[in-house]
mmCIF file of C-alpha atoms in Angstrom:
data_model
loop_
_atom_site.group_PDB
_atom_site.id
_atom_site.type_symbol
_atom_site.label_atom_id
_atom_site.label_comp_id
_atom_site.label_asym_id
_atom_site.label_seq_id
_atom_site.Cartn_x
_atom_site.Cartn_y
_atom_site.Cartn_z
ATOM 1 C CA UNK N 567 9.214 25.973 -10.217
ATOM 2 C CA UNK N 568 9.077 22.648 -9.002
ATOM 3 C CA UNK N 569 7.741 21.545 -5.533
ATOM 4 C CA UNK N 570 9.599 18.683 -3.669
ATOM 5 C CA UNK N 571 8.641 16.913 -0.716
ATOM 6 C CA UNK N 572 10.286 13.651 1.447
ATOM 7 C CA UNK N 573 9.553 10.380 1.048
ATOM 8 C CA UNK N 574 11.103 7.504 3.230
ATOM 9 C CA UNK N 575 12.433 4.312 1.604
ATOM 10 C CA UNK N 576 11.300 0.504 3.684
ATOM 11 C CA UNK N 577 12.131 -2.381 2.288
ATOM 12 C CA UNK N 578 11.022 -6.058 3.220
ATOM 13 C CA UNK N 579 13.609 -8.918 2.611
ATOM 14 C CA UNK N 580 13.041 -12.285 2.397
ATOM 15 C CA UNK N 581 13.305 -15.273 3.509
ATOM 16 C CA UNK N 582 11.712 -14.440 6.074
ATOM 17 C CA UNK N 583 8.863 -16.712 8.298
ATOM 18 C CA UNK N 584 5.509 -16.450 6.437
ATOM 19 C CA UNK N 585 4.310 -12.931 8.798
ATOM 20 C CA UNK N 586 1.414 -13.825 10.953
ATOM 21 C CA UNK N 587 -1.921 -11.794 9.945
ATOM 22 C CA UNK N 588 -3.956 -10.744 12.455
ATOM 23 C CA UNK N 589 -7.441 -11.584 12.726
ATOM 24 C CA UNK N 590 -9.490 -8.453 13.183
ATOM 25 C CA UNK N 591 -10.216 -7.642 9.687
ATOM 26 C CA UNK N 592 -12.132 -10.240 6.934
ATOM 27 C CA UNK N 593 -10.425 -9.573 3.910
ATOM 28 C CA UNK N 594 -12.783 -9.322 0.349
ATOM 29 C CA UNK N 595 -10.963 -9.278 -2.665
ATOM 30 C CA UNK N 596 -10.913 -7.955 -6.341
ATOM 31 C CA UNK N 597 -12.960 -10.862 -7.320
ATOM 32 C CA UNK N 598 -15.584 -10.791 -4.728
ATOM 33 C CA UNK N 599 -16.595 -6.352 -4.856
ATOM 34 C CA UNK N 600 -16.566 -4.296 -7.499
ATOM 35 C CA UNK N 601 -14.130 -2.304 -8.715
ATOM 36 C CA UNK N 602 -16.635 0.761 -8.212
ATOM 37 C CA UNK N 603 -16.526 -0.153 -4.495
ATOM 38 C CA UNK N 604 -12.579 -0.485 -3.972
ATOM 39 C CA UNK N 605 -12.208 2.789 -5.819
ATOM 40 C CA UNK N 606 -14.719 4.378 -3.771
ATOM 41 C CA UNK N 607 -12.268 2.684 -0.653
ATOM 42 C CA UNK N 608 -9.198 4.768 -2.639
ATOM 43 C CA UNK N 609 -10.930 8.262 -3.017
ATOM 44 C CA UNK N 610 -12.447 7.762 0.684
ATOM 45 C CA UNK N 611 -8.780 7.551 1.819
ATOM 46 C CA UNK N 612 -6.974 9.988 -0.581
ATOM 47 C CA UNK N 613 -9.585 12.205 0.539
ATOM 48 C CA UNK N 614 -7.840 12.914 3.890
ATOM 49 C CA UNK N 615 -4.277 11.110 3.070
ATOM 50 C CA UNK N 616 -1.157 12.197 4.855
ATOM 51 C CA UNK N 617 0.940 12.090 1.766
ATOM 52 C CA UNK N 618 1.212 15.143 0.506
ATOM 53 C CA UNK N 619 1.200 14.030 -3.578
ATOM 54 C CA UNK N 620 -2.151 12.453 -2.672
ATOM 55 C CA UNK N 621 -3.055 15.508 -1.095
ATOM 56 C CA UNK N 622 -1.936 17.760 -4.130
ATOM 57 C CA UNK N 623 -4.407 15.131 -6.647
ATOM 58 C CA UNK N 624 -7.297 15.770 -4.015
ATOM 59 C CA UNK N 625 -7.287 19.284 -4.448
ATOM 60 C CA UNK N 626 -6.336 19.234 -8.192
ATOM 61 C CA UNK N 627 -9.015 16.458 -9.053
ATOM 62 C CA UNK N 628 -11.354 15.564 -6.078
ATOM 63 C CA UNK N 629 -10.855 12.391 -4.263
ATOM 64 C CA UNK N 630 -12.882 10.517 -7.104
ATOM 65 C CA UNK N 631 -11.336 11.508 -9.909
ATOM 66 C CA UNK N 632 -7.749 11.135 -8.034
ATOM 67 C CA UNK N 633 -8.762 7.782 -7.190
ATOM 68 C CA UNK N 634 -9.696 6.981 -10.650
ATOM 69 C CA UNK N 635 -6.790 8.350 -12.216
ATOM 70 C CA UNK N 636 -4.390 6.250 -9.430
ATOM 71 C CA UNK N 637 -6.046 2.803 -10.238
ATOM 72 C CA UNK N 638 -5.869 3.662 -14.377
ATOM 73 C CA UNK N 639 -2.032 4.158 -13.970
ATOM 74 C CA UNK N 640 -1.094 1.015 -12.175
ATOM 75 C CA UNK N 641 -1.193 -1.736 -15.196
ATOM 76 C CA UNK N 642 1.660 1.018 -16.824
ATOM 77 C CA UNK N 643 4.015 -0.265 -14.519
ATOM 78 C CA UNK N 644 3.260 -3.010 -12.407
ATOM 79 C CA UNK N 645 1.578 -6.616 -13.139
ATOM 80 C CA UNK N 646 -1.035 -8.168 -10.428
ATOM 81 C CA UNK N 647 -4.104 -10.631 -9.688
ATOM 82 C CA UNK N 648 -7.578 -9.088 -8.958
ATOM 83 C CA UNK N 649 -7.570 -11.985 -5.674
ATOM 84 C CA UNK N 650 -4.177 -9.485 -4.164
ATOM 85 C CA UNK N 651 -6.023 -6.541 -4.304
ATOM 86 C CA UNK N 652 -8.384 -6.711 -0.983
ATOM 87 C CA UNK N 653 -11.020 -4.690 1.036
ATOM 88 C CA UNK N 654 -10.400 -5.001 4.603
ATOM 89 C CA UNK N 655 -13.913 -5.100 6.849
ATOM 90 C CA UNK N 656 -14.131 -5.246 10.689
ATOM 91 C CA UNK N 657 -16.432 -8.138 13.005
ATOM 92 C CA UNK N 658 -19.734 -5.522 12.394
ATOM 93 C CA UNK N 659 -18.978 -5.528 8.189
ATOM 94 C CA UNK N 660 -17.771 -1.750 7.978
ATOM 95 C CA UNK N 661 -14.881 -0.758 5.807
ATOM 96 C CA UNK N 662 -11.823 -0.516 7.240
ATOM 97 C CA UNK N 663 -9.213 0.185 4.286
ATOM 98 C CA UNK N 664 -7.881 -1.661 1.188
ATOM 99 C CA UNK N 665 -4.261 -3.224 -0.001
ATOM 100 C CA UNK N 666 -2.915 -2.940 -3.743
ATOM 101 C CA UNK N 667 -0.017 -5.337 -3.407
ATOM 102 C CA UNK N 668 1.577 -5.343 -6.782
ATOM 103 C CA UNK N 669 4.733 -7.308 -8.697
ATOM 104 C CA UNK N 670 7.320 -4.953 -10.258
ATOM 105 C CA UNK N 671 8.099 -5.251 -14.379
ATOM 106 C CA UNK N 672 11.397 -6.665 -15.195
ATOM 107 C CA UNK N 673 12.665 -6.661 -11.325
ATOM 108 C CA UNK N 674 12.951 -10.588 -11.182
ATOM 109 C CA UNK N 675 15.954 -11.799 -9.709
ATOM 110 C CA UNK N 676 16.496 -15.943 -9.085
ATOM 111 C CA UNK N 677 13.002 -16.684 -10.408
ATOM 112 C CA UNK N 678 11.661 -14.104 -6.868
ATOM 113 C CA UNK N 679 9.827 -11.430 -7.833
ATOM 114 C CA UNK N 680 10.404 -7.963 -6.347
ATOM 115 C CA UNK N 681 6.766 -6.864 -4.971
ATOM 116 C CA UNK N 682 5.828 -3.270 -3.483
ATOM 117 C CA UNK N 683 2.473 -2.337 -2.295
ATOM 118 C CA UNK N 684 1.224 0.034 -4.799
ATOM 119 C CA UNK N 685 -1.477 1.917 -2.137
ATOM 120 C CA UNK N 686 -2.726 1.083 0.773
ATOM 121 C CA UNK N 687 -5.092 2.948 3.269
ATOM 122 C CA UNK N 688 -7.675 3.025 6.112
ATOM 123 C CA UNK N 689 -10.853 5.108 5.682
ATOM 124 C CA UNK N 690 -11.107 8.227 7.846
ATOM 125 C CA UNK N 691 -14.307 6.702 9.969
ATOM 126 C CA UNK N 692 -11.502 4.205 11.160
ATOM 127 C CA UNK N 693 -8.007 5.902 11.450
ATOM 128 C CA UNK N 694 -6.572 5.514 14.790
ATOM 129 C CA UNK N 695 -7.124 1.702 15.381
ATOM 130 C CA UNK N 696 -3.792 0.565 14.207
ATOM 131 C CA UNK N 697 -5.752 -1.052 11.298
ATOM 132 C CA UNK N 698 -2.645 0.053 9.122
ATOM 133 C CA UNK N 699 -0.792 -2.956 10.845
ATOM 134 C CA UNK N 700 -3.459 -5.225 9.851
ATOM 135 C CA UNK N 701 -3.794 -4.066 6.203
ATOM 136 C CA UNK N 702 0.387 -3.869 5.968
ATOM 137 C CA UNK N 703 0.436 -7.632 7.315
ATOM 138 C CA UNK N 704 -2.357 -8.887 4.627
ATOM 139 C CA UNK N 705 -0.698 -6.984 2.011
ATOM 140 C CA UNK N 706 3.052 -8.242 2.730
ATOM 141 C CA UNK N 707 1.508 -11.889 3.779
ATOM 142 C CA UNK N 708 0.261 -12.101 -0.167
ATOM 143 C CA UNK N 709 3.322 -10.714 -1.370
ATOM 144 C CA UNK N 710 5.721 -13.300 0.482
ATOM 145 C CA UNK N 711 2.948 -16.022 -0.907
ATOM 146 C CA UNK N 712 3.395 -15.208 -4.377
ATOM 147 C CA UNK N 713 7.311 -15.572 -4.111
ATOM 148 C CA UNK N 714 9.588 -12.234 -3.560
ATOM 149 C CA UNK N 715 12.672 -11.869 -2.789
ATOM 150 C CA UNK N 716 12.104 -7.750 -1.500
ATOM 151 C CA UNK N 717 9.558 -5.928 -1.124
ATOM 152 C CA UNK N 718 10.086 -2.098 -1.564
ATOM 153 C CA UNK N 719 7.833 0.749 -0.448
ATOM 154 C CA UNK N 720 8.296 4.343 0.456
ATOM 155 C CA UNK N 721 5.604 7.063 2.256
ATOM 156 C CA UNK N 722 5.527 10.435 3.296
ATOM 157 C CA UNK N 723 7.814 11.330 5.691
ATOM 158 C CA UNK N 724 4.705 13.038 7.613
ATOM 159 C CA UNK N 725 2.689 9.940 7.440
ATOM 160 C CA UNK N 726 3.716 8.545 10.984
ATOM 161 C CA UNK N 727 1.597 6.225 11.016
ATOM 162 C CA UNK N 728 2.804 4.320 8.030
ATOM 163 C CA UNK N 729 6.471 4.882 9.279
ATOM 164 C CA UNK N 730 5.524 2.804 12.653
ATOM 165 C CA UNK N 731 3.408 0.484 10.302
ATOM 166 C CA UNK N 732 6.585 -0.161 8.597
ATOM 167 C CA UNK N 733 8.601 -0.551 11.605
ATOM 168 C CA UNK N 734 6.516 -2.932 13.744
ATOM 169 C CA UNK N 735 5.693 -5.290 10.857
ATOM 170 C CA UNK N 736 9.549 -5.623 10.038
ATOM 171 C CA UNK N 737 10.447 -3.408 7.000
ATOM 172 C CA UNK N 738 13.597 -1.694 7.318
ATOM 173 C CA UNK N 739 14.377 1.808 6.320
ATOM 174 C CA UNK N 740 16.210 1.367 2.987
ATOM 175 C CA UNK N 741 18.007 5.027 3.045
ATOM 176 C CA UNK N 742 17.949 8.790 4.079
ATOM 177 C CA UNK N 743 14.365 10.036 2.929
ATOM 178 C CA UNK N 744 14.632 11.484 -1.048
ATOM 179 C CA UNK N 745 12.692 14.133 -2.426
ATOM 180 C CA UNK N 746 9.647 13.445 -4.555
ATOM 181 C CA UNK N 747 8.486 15.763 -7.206
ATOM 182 C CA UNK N 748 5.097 17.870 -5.939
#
């Protein structure tokens, strides 16, 4: 028997002003860590994630493993540049969180791509900071850089604070929430 669970559609269409970043995080990316070190950011997330098909990989895998497995399956599906994917650091140097802002396969409409942010997440040690807003601006900033013409995303519908994320940077909700296989 399958288990389902809601997820809620955003969506991010351009043109639209380049979206201010703010200035609280320094951003590091793919080409200046390791890719050791962001997947260490991933499992440090996943390992207390709102979203409950992280939350089923956790407990299925551990928060390594899930991590690992997450960051083998993107290049199935999506194309990207190690200098999008970025570690997020505060004004002391600690980790905040990490963006995965990918370009969809085939999705290319008036020579726009159509971008979604693959995963993105703050480290427990720094939840409650609204450092989602920060990471959500970087990642859709890069996205709108690199020429899209929508961005589409979905989360959890018990991950509120991705919903507001969503909201206060200026993604719309795209439809009713849909169920997700478990």
């Amino acid at each position: 028997m399958t288990t389902y669970y809601e997820k809620i559609p955003f969506v991010w269409e351009e043109p639209k002003p380049l979206i201010p970043v703010p200035e609280r995080l320094i951003f590091h990316s793919l080409n200046d860590v390791s890719i050791e070190d962001f997947t260490a950011a991933v499992s440090c997330a996943m390992s207390s994630s709102l979203d409950r098909s992280d939350q089923k990989a956790v407990r299925k895998l551990g928060a390594d493993e899930a991590a690992a497995k997450l960051m083998a399956q993107v290049r199935n599906d999506f194309d990207y540049e190690p200098q999008w994917w970025q570690l997020g650091y505060n004004n002391i140097g600690e980790l905040v969180g990490f963006i995965q802002p990918v370009i969809y396969r085939g999705c290319r409409k008036e020579n726009l791509e159509e971008g979604t942010i693959y995963y993105i997440g703050v480290v427990p040690k720094q939840r409650e900071k609204r450092y989602i807003y920060d990471l959500l601006c970087q990642a859709t900033h890069i996205l709108q850089k690199i020429g899209v013409w929508q961005i589409f995303c979905d989360t959890d519908v018990l991950n509120t604070p991705m919903i507001r994320a969503f909201q206060d940077v200026g993604y719309r909700q795209f439809a009713s929430p849909w169920q997700r296989p478990l």
